[in-house]
mmCIF file of C-alpha atoms in Angstrom:
data_model
loop_
_atom_site.group_PDB
_atom_site.id
_atom_site.type_symbol
_atom_site.label_atom_id
_atom_site.label_comp_id
_atom_site.label_asym_id
_atom_site.label_seq_id
_atom_site.Cartn_x
_atom_site.Cartn_y
_atom_site.Cartn_z
ATOM 1 C CA MET A 30 0.000 0.000 0.000
ATOM 2 C CA PRO A 31 1.484 3.388 -0.935
ATOM 3 C CA PRO A 32 2.190 5.700 2.024
ATOM 4 C CA LYS A 33 -0.485 8.254 2.809
ATOM 5 C CA LYS A 34 0.216 11.737 1.558
ATOM 6 C CA ALA A 35 1.031 14.187 4.322
ATOM 7 C CA PRO A 36 -1.821 16.690 4.709
ATOM 8 C CA ALA A 37 -1.109 19.990 2.958
ATOM 9 C CA ALA A 38 -0.064 22.731 5.346
ATOM 10 C CA GLU A 39 -2.940 25.084 6.118
ATOM 11 C CA LYS A 40 -2.538 28.341 4.223
ATOM 12 C CA LYS A 41 -2.106 31.271 6.604
ATOM 13 C CA VAL A 42 -4.888 33.853 6.507
ATOM 14 C CA LEU A 43 -3.522 37.386 5.945
ATOM 15 C CA LEU A 44 -3.941 39.911 8.727
ATOM 16 C CA GLY A 45 -6.122 42.840 7.638
ATOM 17 C CA ARG A 46 -9.131 43.689 5.526
ATOM 18 C CA PRO A 47 -9.523 41.427 2.480
ATOM 19 C CA GLY A 48 -9.424 43.184 -0.874
ATOM 20 C CA ASN A 49 -7.106 44.783 -3.406
ATOM 21 C CA ASN A 50 -8.068 48.441 -2.995
ATOM 22 C CA LEU A 51 -6.120 48.941 0.233
ATOM 23 C CA LYS A 52 -5.043 52.301 1.642
ATOM 24 C CA ILE A 53 -2.148 53.552 3.731
ATOM 25 C CA GLY A 54 -2.492 56.479 6.127
ATOM 26 C CA ILE A 55 0.178 59.030 7.083
ATOM 27 C CA VAL A 56 0.078 59.308 10.877
ATOM 28 C CA GLY A 57 2.107 61.295 13.406
ATOM 29 C CA LEU A 58 2.013 64.123 15.916
ATOM 30 C CA PRO A 59 1.213 67.635 14.613
ATOM 31 C CA ASN A 60 4.058 69.522 12.876
ATOM 32 C CA VAL A 61 6.314 66.551 12.140
ATOM 33 C CA GLY A 62 6.106 67.011 8.336
ATOM 34 C CA LYS A 63 3.130 64.740 7.463
ATOM 35 C CA SER A 64 1.326 67.069 5.075
ATOM 36 C CA SER A 65 4.561 68.313 3.469
ATOM 37 C CA PHE A 66 5.536 64.646 2.953
ATOM 38 C CA PHE A 67 2.089 63.887 1.486
ATOM 39 C CA ASN A 68 2.458 66.837 -0.919
ATOM 40 C CA VAL A 69 5.859 65.751 -2.283
ATOM 41 C CA LEU A 70 4.802 62.092 -2.409
ATOM 42 C CA SER A 71 1.626 62.879 -4.333
ATOM 43 C CA LYS A 72 3.078 65.853 -6.282
ATOM 44 C CA THR A 73 0.054 67.879 -5.172
ATOM 45 C CA ASP A 74 -0.781 70.653 -2.757
ATOM 46 C CA LEU A 75 -3.759 68.834 -1.227
ATOM 47 C CA GLY A 76 -2.275 68.429 2.258
ATOM 48 C CA LYS A 77 -2.333 71.665 4.241
ATOM 49 C CA ALA A 78 1.210 72.232 5.496
ATOM 50 C CA ALA A 79 1.136 74.822 8.272
ATOM 51 C CA ASN A 80 3.068 75.707 11.409
ATOM 52 C CA PHE A 81 0.250 74.963 13.864
ATOM 53 C CA PRO A 82 -1.521 71.826 15.107
ATOM 54 C CA TYR A 83 -4.650 70.500 13.322
ATOM 55 C CA ALA A 84 -3.872 72.262 10.020
ATOM 56 C CA THR A 85 -5.251 69.101 8.362
ATOM 57 C CA ILE A 86 -8.701 68.080 9.608
ATOM 58 C CA ASN A 87 -10.357 66.204 6.740
ATOM 59 C CA PRO A 88 -8.019 63.532 5.384
ATOM 60 C CA GLU A 89 -6.763 64.095 1.834
ATOM 61 C CA GLU A 90 -6.322 61.160 -0.537
ATOM 62 C CA ALA A 91 -3.987 60.589 -3.492
ATOM 63 C CA ARG A 92 -2.961 57.657 -5.695
ATOM 64 C CA ILE A 93 0.838 57.340 -5.817
ATOM 65 C CA PRO A 94 2.460 55.464 -8.749
ATOM 66 C CA VAL A 95 4.677 52.616 -7.488
ATOM 67 C CA PRO A 96 8.071 52.720 -9.255
ATOM 68 C CA ASP A 97 8.841 49.392 -10.938
ATOM 69 C CA PRO A 98 11.720 48.742 -13.371
ATOM 70 C CA ARG A 99 9.794 45.698 -14.707
ATOM 71 C CA PHE A 100 6.918 47.962 -15.777
ATOM 72 C CA GLU A 101 9.354 50.368 -17.494
ATOM 73 C CA TRP A 102 11.017 47.467 -19.349
ATOM 74 C CA LEU A 103 7.642 46.121 -20.529
ATOM 75 C CA CYS A 104 6.689 49.592 -21.809
ATOM 76 C CA ASP A 105 9.996 49.767 -23.727
ATOM 77 C CA LEU A 106 9.278 46.329 -25.259
ATOM 78 C CA TYR A 107 5.619 46.840 -26.244
ATOM 79 C CA LYS A 108 5.723 50.643 -26.836
ATOM 80 C CA PRO A 109 2.031 50.893 -25.865
ATOM 81 C CA ALA A 110 -0.301 53.824 -26.547
ATOM 82 C CA SER A 111 -1.265 53.815 -22.832
ATOM 83 C CA ARG A 112 0.854 53.073 -19.720
ATOM 84 C CA VAL A 113 -0.825 52.460 -16.359
ATOM 85 C CA PRO A 114 1.501 51.619 -13.434
ATOM 86 C CA ALA A 115 0.487 50.158 -10.068
ATOM 87 C CA PHE A 116 -0.745 52.704 -7.523
ATOM 88 C CA LEU A 117 -0.644 53.015 -3.753
ATOM 89 C CA THR A 118 -3.578 54.935 -2.254
ATOM 90 C CA CYS A 119 -2.218 57.280 0.379
ATOM 91 C CA ILE A 120 -4.164 59.382 2.903
ATOM 92 C CA ASP A 121 -2.920 62.391 4.880
ATOM 93 C CA ILE A 122 -4.444 62.102 8.382
ATOM 94 C CA ALA A 123 -4.388 64.986 10.866
ATOM 95 C CA GLY A 124 -1.975 64.946 13.809
ATOM 96 C CA LEU A 125 -2.627 62.710 16.813
ATOM 97 C CA THR A 126 -1.910 64.096 20.279
ATOM 98 C CA ALA A 127 -1.615 62.635 23.774
ATOM 99 C CA GLY A 128 -5.146 61.905 25.013
ATOM 100 C CA ALA A 129 -6.572 61.308 21.521
ATOM 101 C CA SER A 130 -8.010 57.939 22.630
ATOM 102 C CA THR A 131 -10.261 59.797 25.106
ATOM 103 C CA GLY A 132 -11.223 62.428 22.526
ATOM 104 C CA ALA A 133 -8.577 65.093 23.295
ATOM 105 C CA GLY A 134 -7.840 67.498 20.456
ATOM 106 C CA LEU A 135 -9.781 66.050 17.542
ATOM 107 C CA GLY A 136 -8.951 62.542 18.763
ATOM 108 C CA ASN A 137 -12.065 60.524 17.998
ATOM 109 C CA ALA A 138 -12.349 61.793 14.410
ATOM 110 C CA PHE A 139 -8.644 61.164 13.769
ATOM 111 C CA LEU A 140 -8.731 57.649 15.162
ATOM 112 C CA SER A 141 -11.738 56.813 12.995
ATOM 113 C CA HIS A 142 -9.671 57.979 9.978
ATOM 114 C CA VAL A 143 -6.843 55.648 11.090
ATOM 115 C CA ARG A 144 -9.375 52.800 11.432
ATOM 116 C CA ALA A 145 -10.437 53.352 7.804
ATOM 117 C CA VAL A 146 -6.927 52.699 6.390
ATOM 118 C CA ASP A 147 -5.111 49.364 6.110
ATOM 119 C CA GLY A 148 -1.533 50.356 6.913
ATOM 120 C CA ILE A 149 0.349 53.221 8.552
ATOM 121 C CA PHE A 150 3.235 55.455 7.525
ATOM 122 C CA GLN A 151 4.248 56.871 10.916
ATOM 123 C CA VAL A 152 6.183 60.110 10.375
ATOM 124 C CA VAL A 153 8.613 60.834 13.216
ATOM 125 C CA ARG A 154 10.330 64.204 13.587
ATOM 126 C CA ALA A 155 14.080 64.076 14.213
ATOM 127 C CA PHE A 156 15.062 67.582 13.058
ATOM 128 C CA ASP A 157 15.489 70.764 15.103
ATOM 129 C CA ASP A 158 13.923 73.937 13.734
ATOM 130 C CA ALA A 159 13.042 76.839 16.011
ATOM 131 C CA GLU A 160 10.585 78.101 13.395
ATOM 132 C CA VAL A 161 8.533 74.872 13.388
ATOM 133 C CA ILE A 162 6.859 74.495 16.785
ATOM 134 C CA HIS A 163 6.574 71.066 18.390
ATOM 135 C CA VAL A 164 3.276 70.262 20.071
ATOM 136 C CA GLU A 165 5.128 68.665 23.034
ATOM 137 C CA GLY A 166 7.552 71.596 23.403
ATOM 138 C CA ASP A 167 10.770 69.918 22.239
ATOM 139 C CA VAL A 168 12.013 67.295 19.770
ATOM 140 C CA ASP A 169 12.049 63.760 21.186
ATOM 141 C CA PRO A 170 11.113 61.095 18.569
ATOM 142 C CA CYS A 171 11.016 58.200 21.066
ATOM 143 C CA ARG A 172 8.510 60.050 23.258
ATOM 144 C CA ASP A 173 6.436 60.888 20.157
ATOM 145 C CA MET A 174 6.419 57.224 19.054
ATOM 146 C CA GLU A 175 5.411 56.190 22.574
ATOM 147 C CA ILE A 176 2.485 58.677 22.494
ATOM 148 C CA ILE A 177 1.124 57.317 19.212
ATOM 149 C CA SER A 178 1.665 53.685 20.186
ATOM 150 C CA THR A 179 -0.128 54.276 23.511
ATOM 151 C CA GLU A 180 -3.075 56.155 21.955
ATOM 152 C CA LEU A 181 -3.682 53.466 19.297
ATOM 153 C CA ARG A 182 -3.436 50.688 21.886
ATOM 154 C CA LEU A 183 -5.731 52.463 24.387
ATOM 155 C CA LYS A 184 -8.374 52.924 21.684
ATOM 156 C CA ASP A 185 -8.102 49.217 20.775
ATOM 157 C CA ILE A 186 -8.444 48.216 24.448
ATOM 158 C CA GLU A 187 -11.591 50.343 24.754
ATOM 159 C CA TRP A 188 -13.001 48.891 21.490
ATOM 160 C CA VAL A 189 -12.241 45.248 22.456
ATOM 161 C CA GLU A 190 -13.562 45.738 26.007
ATOM 162 C CA LYS A 191 -16.939 46.947 24.689
ATOM 163 C CA HIS A 192 -17.109 44.092 22.181
ATOM 164 C CA LEU A 193 -16.192 41.541 24.867
ATOM 165 C CA ASP A 194 -18.869 42.842 27.274
ATOM 166 C CA SER A 195 -21.485 42.647 24.558
ATOM 167 C CA LEU A 196 -20.431 39.067 23.614
ATOM 168 C CA LYS A 197 -20.452 37.929 27.244
ATOM 169 C CA LYS A 198 -23.979 39.265 27.789
ATOM 170 C CA THR A 199 -25.309 37.276 24.847
ATOM 171 C CA GLY A 200 -23.047 34.331 25.731
ATOM 172 C CA ARG A 201 -24.645 33.564 29.119
ATOM 173 C CA ALA A 202 -27.441 31.586 27.512
ATOM 174 C CA LEU A 203 -25.135 29.503 25.287
ATOM 175 C CA GLY A 204 -25.253 25.705 25.560
ATOM 176 C CA ASN A 205 -22.691 23.082 24.548
ATOM 177 C CA THR A 206 -24.674 21.183 21.959
ATOM 178 C CA SER A 207 -25.121 23.285 18.813
ATOM 179 C CA LEU A 208 -22.230 24.155 16.507
ATOM 180 C CA ALA A 209 -23.338 27.803 16.495
ATOM 181 C CA ASP A 210 -23.060 27.959 20.297
ATOM 182 C CA LYS A 211 -19.609 26.370 20.213
ATOM 183 C CA ALA A 212 -18.469 28.841 17.538
ATOM 184 C CA LYS A 213 -19.770 31.739 19.661
ATOM 185 C CA LYS A 214 -17.847 30.449 22.689
ATOM 186 C CA GLU A 215 -14.686 30.194 20.599
ATOM 187 C CA GLU A 216 -15.200 33.788 19.434
ATOM 188 C CA ILE A 217 -15.555 34.986 23.052
ATOM 189 C CA ALA A 218 -12.336 33.129 23.981
ATOM 190 C CA THR A 219 -10.483 34.739 21.053
ATOM 191 C CA VAL A 220 -11.691 38.257 21.902
ATOM 192 C CA GLN A 221 -10.606 37.666 25.517
ATOM 193 C CA LYS A 222 -7.196 36.588 24.207
ATOM 194 C CA ILE A 223 -6.931 39.770 22.086
ATOM 195 C CA TYR A 224 -7.758 41.808 25.194
ATOM 196 C CA ASP A 225 -5.045 39.991 27.184
ATOM 197 C CA VAL A 226 -2.434 40.540 24.424
ATOM 198 C CA LEU A 227 -3.184 44.286 24.527
ATOM 199 C CA THR A 228 -3.407 44.679 28.318
ATOM 200 C CA LYS A 229 -1.266 41.970 29.939
ATOM 201 C CA ASP A 230 1.375 41.380 27.242
ATOM 202 C CA ASN A 231 1.367 45.101 26.240
ATOM 203 C CA LYS A 232 1.735 44.009 22.616
ATOM 204 C CA ASP A 233 0.284 45.393 19.422
ATOM 205 C CA VAL A 234 -2.184 42.921 17.886
ATOM 206 C CA ARG A 235 -0.045 42.519 14.729
ATOM 207 C CA LYS A 236 2.892 41.268 16.837
ATOM 208 C CA TYR A 237 1.102 38.130 18.067
ATOM 209 C CA ASP A 238 1.134 34.838 16.132
ATOM 210 C CA TRP A 239 -2.608 34.164 15.637
ATOM 211 C CA ASN A 240 -3.962 30.975 14.088
ATOM 212 C CA ASN A 241 -6.391 31.141 11.140
ATOM 213 C CA LYS A 242 -9.580 30.851 13.231
ATOM 214 C CA GLU A 243 -8.368 33.633 15.513
ATOM 215 C CA LEU A 244 -7.349 35.776 12.533
ATOM 216 C CA ASP A 245 -10.934 35.707 11.232
ATOM 217 C CA VAL A 246 -12.046 37.276 14.535
ATOM 218 C CA VAL A 247 -9.107 39.736 14.658
ATOM 219 C CA ASN A 248 -9.789 40.890 11.080
ATOM 220 C CA GLY A 249 -13.468 41.401 11.868
ATOM 221 C CA LEU A 250 -12.580 43.910 14.619
ATOM 222 C CA GLN A 251 -10.440 46.159 12.346
ATOM 223 C CA LEU A 252 -8.109 47.095 15.203
ATOM 224 C CA LEU A 253 -5.692 50.013 14.983
ATOM 225 C CA THR A 254 -2.684 48.019 16.278
ATOM 226 C CA ALA A 255 -3.326 45.232 13.737
ATOM 227 C CA LYS A 256 -2.265 47.549 10.902
ATOM 228 C CA PRO A 257 1.326 47.273 9.591
ATOM 229 C CA VAL A 258 3.516 50.278 10.449
ATOM 230 C CA THR A 259 6.456 51.726 8.489
ATOM 231 C CA TYR A 260 8.385 54.316 10.519
ATOM 232 C CA LEU A 261 9.517 57.302 8.421
ATOM 233 C CA VAL A 262 12.107 59.415 10.250
ATOM 234 C CA ASN A 263 12.084 63.011 8.991
ATOM 235 C CA LEU A 264 15.652 64.384 9.177
ATOM 236 C CA SER A 265 17.155 67.741 8.262
ATOM 237 C CA GLU A 266 18.617 67.799 4.752
ATOM 238 C CA ARG A 267 22.145 67.984 6.217
ATOM 239 C CA ASP A 268 21.653 64.904 8.424
ATOM 240 C CA TYR A 269 20.049 62.903 5.588
ATOM 241 C CA ILE A 270 22.927 63.655 3.207
ATOM 242 C CA ARG A 271 25.621 62.761 5.765
ATOM 243 C CA LYS A 272 23.545 59.760 7.000
ATOM 244 C CA LYS A 273 23.979 60.764 10.638
ATOM 245 C CA ASN A 274 21.532 61.871 13.312
ATOM 246 C CA LYS A 275 21.737 61.547 17.101
ATOM 247 C CA TRP A 276 18.186 60.151 17.303
ATOM 248 C CA LEU A 277 18.446 57.337 14.723
ATOM 249 C CA PRO A 278 20.115 54.726 17.023
ATOM 250 C CA LYS A 279 17.577 55.543 19.782
ATOM 251 C CA ILE A 280 14.642 55.239 17.379
ATOM 252 C CA LYS A 281 15.972 51.882 16.106
ATOM 253 C CA ALA A 282 16.380 50.659 19.713
ATOM 254 C CA TRP A 283 12.795 51.762 20.531
ATOM 255 C CA ILE A 284 11.402 49.861 17.511
ATOM 256 C CA ASP A 285 13.470 46.738 18.346
ATOM 257 C CA GLU A 286 12.115 46.784 21.906
ATOM 258 C CA HIS A 287 8.466 47.627 21.246
ATOM 259 C CA ASN A 288 7.682 46.540 17.658
ATOM 260 C CA PRO A 289 10.557 44.347 16.411
ATOM 261 C CA GLY A 290 10.649 43.830 12.659
ATOM 262 C CA ASP A 291 8.867 47.056 11.707
ATOM 263 C CA PRO A 292 10.807 48.892 8.960
ATOM 264 C CA LEU A 293 12.518 52.248 9.598
ATOM 265 C CA ILE A 294 13.251 54.563 6.649
ATOM 266 C CA PRO A 295 15.148 57.848 7.178
ATOM 267 C CA PHE A 296 14.224 60.630 4.725
ATOM 268 C CA SER A 297 14.180 64.426 4.552
ATOM 269 C CA VAL A 298 11.031 66.365 3.656
ATOM 270 C CA ALA A 299 13.183 69.491 3.227
ATOM 271 C CA LEU A 300 15.323 67.759 0.568
ATOM 272 C CA GLU A 301 12.305 66.129 -1.102
ATOM 273 C CA GLU A 302 10.581 69.522 -1.377
ATOM 274 C CA ARG A 303 13.686 70.985 -3.026
ATOM 275 C CA LEU A 304 14.051 68.061 -5.466
ATOM 276 C CA ALA A 305 10.336 68.210 -6.340
ATOM 277 C CA LEU A 306 10.783 71.681 -7.868
ATOM 278 C CA MET A 307 13.463 70.448 -10.314
ATOM 279 C CA SER A 308 13.188 68.839 -13.742
ATOM 280 C CA ASP A 309 14.248 65.166 -14.040
ATOM 281 C CA GLU A 310 17.647 66.182 -15.415
ATOM 282 C CA GLU A 311 18.274 68.808 -12.730
ATOM 283 C CA ARG A 312 17.231 66.333 -10.031
ATOM 284 C CA LYS A 313 19.675 63.666 -11.263
ATOM 285 C CA GLU A 314 22.465 66.264 -11.362
ATOM 286 C CA GLU A 315 21.646 67.443 -7.851
ATOM 287 C CA GLU A 316 21.488 63.879 -6.476
ATOM 288 C CA THR A 317 24.914 63.134 -7.999
ATOM 289 C CA LYS A 318 26.288 66.365 -6.533
ATOM 290 C CA ILE A 319 25.075 65.711 -2.963
ATOM 291 C CA GLY A 320 25.802 61.967 -3.110
ATOM 292 C CA THR A 321 22.328 60.713 -2.195
ATOM 293 C CA THR A 322 18.923 60.087 -3.781
ATOM 294 C CA SER A 323 15.264 60.725 -3.027
ATOM 295 C CA ALA A 324 13.725 58.198 -0.622
ATOM 296 C CA LEU A 325 10.179 58.493 -2.029
ATOM 297 C CA GLY A 326 10.416 55.413 -4.305
ATOM 298 C CA LYS A 327 11.708 53.269 -1.441
ATOM 299 C CA ILE A 328 8.933 54.546 0.862
ATOM 300 C CA THR A 329 6.208 53.800 -1.713
ATOM 301 C CA HIS A 330 7.615 50.266 -2.262
ATOM 302 C CA HIS A 331 7.660 49.562 1.478
ATOM 303 C CA GLY A 332 4.098 50.816 1.901
ATOM 304 C CA TYR A 333 2.844 48.650 -0.978
ATOM 305 C CA ALA A 334 4.671 45.556 0.324
ATOM 306 C CA SER A 335 3.513 46.134 3.925
ATOM 307 C CA LEU A 336 -0.098 45.680 2.758
ATOM 308 C CA ASP A 337 0.818 42.275 1.209
ATOM 309 C CA LEU A 338 0.122 43.679 -2.250
ATOM 310 C CA ILE A 339 1.654 42.280 -5.446
ATOM 311 C CA ARG A 340 1.018 43.070 -9.111
ATOM 312 C CA TYR A 341 0.580 41.272 -12.395
ATOM 313 C CA PHE A 342 0.762 42.789 -15.869
ATOM 314 C CA THR A 343 -1.353 42.803 -19.003
ATOM 315 C CA CYS A 344 0.646 43.791 -22.085
ATOM 316 C CA GLY A 345 -0.030 44.738 -25.684
ATOM 317 C CA PRO A 346 0.422 47.572 -28.200
ATOM 318 C CA ASP A 347 -2.666 49.372 -26.831
ATOM 319 C CA GLU A 348 -1.766 49.248 -23.159
ATOM 320 C CA VAL A 349 0.752 47.955 -20.623
ATOM 321 C CA ARG A 350 -0.904 47.917 -17.229
ATOM 322 C CA ALA A 351 -0.001 46.757 -13.723
ATOM 323 C CA TRP A 352 -2.919 45.322 -11.738
ATOM 324 C CA THR A 353 -2.751 45.331 -7.951
ATOM 325 C CA ILE A 354 -3.862 42.193 -6.091
ATOM 326 C CA ARG A 355 -3.197 40.759 -2.650
ATOM 327 C CA LYS A 356 -0.716 37.928 -2.041
ATOM 328 C CA GLY A 357 -2.449 34.554 -2.361
ATOM 329 C CA THR A 358 -5.036 35.742 -4.939
ATOM 330 C CA LYS A 359 -6.223 32.960 -7.258
ATOM 331 C CA ALA A 360 -6.399 33.431 -11.046
ATOM 332 C CA PRO A 361 -10.214 34.011 -11.347
ATOM 333 C CA GLN A 362 -10.171 36.727 -8.652
ATOM 334 C CA ALA A 363 -7.092 38.323 -10.256
ATOM 335 C CA ALA A 364 -8.942 38.434 -13.594
ATOM 336 C CA GLY A 365 -11.965 39.905 -11.781
ATOM 337 C CA VAL A 366 -9.918 42.993 -10.866
ATOM 338 C CA ILE A 367 -10.157 43.951 -14.570
ATOM 339 C CA HIS A 368 -13.867 43.120 -14.924
ATOM 340 C CA SER A 369 -16.281 41.007 -12.867
ATOM 341 C CA ASP A 370 -17.249 39.046 -16.035
ATOM 342 C CA PHE A 371 -13.669 37.755 -16.278
ATOM 343 C CA GLU A 372 -14.086 36.205 -12.843
ATOM 344 C CA ASN A 373 -17.671 34.978 -13.240
ATOM 345 C CA LYS A 374 -17.057 33.416 -16.677
ATOM 346 C CA PHE A 375 -13.418 32.467 -16.099
ATOM 347 C CA VAL A 376 -12.057 29.730 -18.400
ATOM 348 C CA CYS A 377 -8.284 29.937 -17.941
ATOM 349 C CA GLY A 378 -5.312 32.244 -17.970
ATOM 350 C CA GLU A 379 -2.316 32.157 -20.298
ATOM 351 C CA ILE A 380 0.534 33.096 -17.971
ATOM 352 C CA MET A 381 4.220 33.773 -18.447
ATOM 353 C CA SER A 382 6.638 35.138 -15.907
ATOM 354 C CA TYR A 383 8.325 38.514 -16.339
ATOM 355 C CA GLU A 384 11.713 36.769 -15.897
ATOM 356 C CA ASP A 385 10.999 34.393 -18.807
ATOM 357 C CA LEU A 386 9.910 37.249 -21.107
ATOM 358 C CA ARG A 387 13.014 39.197 -20.113
ATOM 359 C CA GLU A 388 15.228 36.167 -20.798
ATOM 360 C CA TYR A 389 13.701 35.191 -24.171
ATOM 361 C CA GLY A 390 12.986 38.720 -25.389
ATOM 362 C CA SER A 391 9.574 38.191 -27.023
ATOM 363 C CA GLU A 392 6.252 36.397 -26.493
ATOM 364 C CA THR A 393 6.932 34.208 -29.559
ATOM 365 C CA SER A 394 10.239 32.999 -28.090
ATOM 366 C CA VAL A 395 8.617 32.371 -24.690
ATOM 367 C CA LYS A 396 5.942 30.203 -26.407
ATOM 368 C CA ALA A 397 8.575 28.386 -28.478
ATOM 369 C CA ALA A 398 10.485 27.567 -25.277
ATOM 370 C CA GLY A 399 7.309 26.089 -23.760
ATOM 371 C CA LYS A 400 7.221 28.707 -21.011
ATOM 372 C CA LEU A 401 3.713 30.024 -21.691
ATOM 373 C CA ARG A 402 1.448 28.129 -19.285
ATOM 374 C CA GLN A 403 -2.319 27.609 -19.264
ATOM 375 C CA GLN A 404 -3.527 27.977 -15.684
ATOM 376 C CA GLY A 405 -6.949 27.154 -14.282
ATOM 377 C CA LYS A 406 -8.981 28.257 -11.266
ATOM 378 C CA PRO A 407 -6.666 26.875 -8.536
ATOM 379 C CA TYR A 408 -3.605 28.844 -9.779
ATOM 380 C CA GLU A 409 -2.223 31.317 -7.259
ATOM 381 C CA MET A 410 -0.813 34.443 -8.893
ATOM 382 C CA VAL A 411 2.873 35.284 -8.516
ATOM 383 C CA ASP A 412 4.233 38.836 -8.386
ATOM 384 C CA GLY A 413 5.334 39.816 -11.910
ATOM 385 C CA ASP A 414 3.123 37.346 -13.815
ATOM 386 C CA ILE A 415 2.071 38.493 -17.294
ATOM 387 C CA ALA A 416 -1.479 37.299 -17.961
ATOM 388 C CA TYR A 417 -3.946 36.938 -20.836
ATOM 389 C CA TRP A 418 -7.379 35.898 -19.604
ATOM 390 C CA LYS A 419 -9.917 33.703 -21.415
ATOM 391 C CA ALA A 420 -13.548 34.019 -20.329
ATOM 392 C CA GLY A 421 -16.744 32.377 -21.604
ATOM 393 C CA ALA A 422 -19.461 34.258 -23.438
#
């Protein structure tokens, strides 16, 4: 008798809201450079940059193109009439202050804006400037990070506590016989565990290793501390160019202690604002002269990746386009991003990898080498796939 096949490992559910149209919010204390950063990132003047707290009240939204050398190469190959890169949706959220979780400042409105996004760019001020006031009186990035971390966690504790009370009230009448009652009891146990992680372990929800059943409950609560965070440290132009700042080692130590694994990217809003006013040629010259480059591309990449987003391409003489999907998306759902009919009437996908097209130089050569694959409904998309979908009438 042949040996039994080992059961396939259960696929891990992703933390966060399901979907492809995910958003990242720019969060931080007032006057740390959030709106100025949003303006240079989005090449707009939507964010109100001002030298006083709460200059931004209603969040502004922009779609930021994600730089990708693969996309540029495909455009050079196909020379399409239309080029549509992948985008990251970015939102400028007003400054959080100490006490926001209890409604201080404009706390409740701001925290609801944070709840509506899927990831966080946390802007941390590490530059001294007497002309730009600091809401806490002086520059101390570690204190600022502590304030935001505390406010988000306190709001989550309040949210989970209310949900737990409500579940326990309805849970008193639960029996042990029906599956629905057992499922409800499991949900109560998971919510209690979330509460303990926040209050006893003093951990952000995203830093705990949840199993798939628990993740379904965690995702349903849309907690603030479940969202991935990328720390963006705003330096003076001088410090960014010389790659030195007294706060950077302390900020890194704070992240390693409180939220290990979260990325830290130093950048300079002052430099980015200056580069934004230049033509492409002037900018390249200036970057060569000062010996450093803009950090905006790196920041956009990190934000996109932090949301577990990947992209596939459709290519032809009319259009080369990058389509954003979440990691683990199956072929029919990936096709459905273009049009729901492609998902509902899905037949198959003709797929080649970007690497194969790059190696062989043309679609004809990829086909001749047997590298163009027909994939059905179970196929899980890979970042950089080039797809042609076939759907029924």
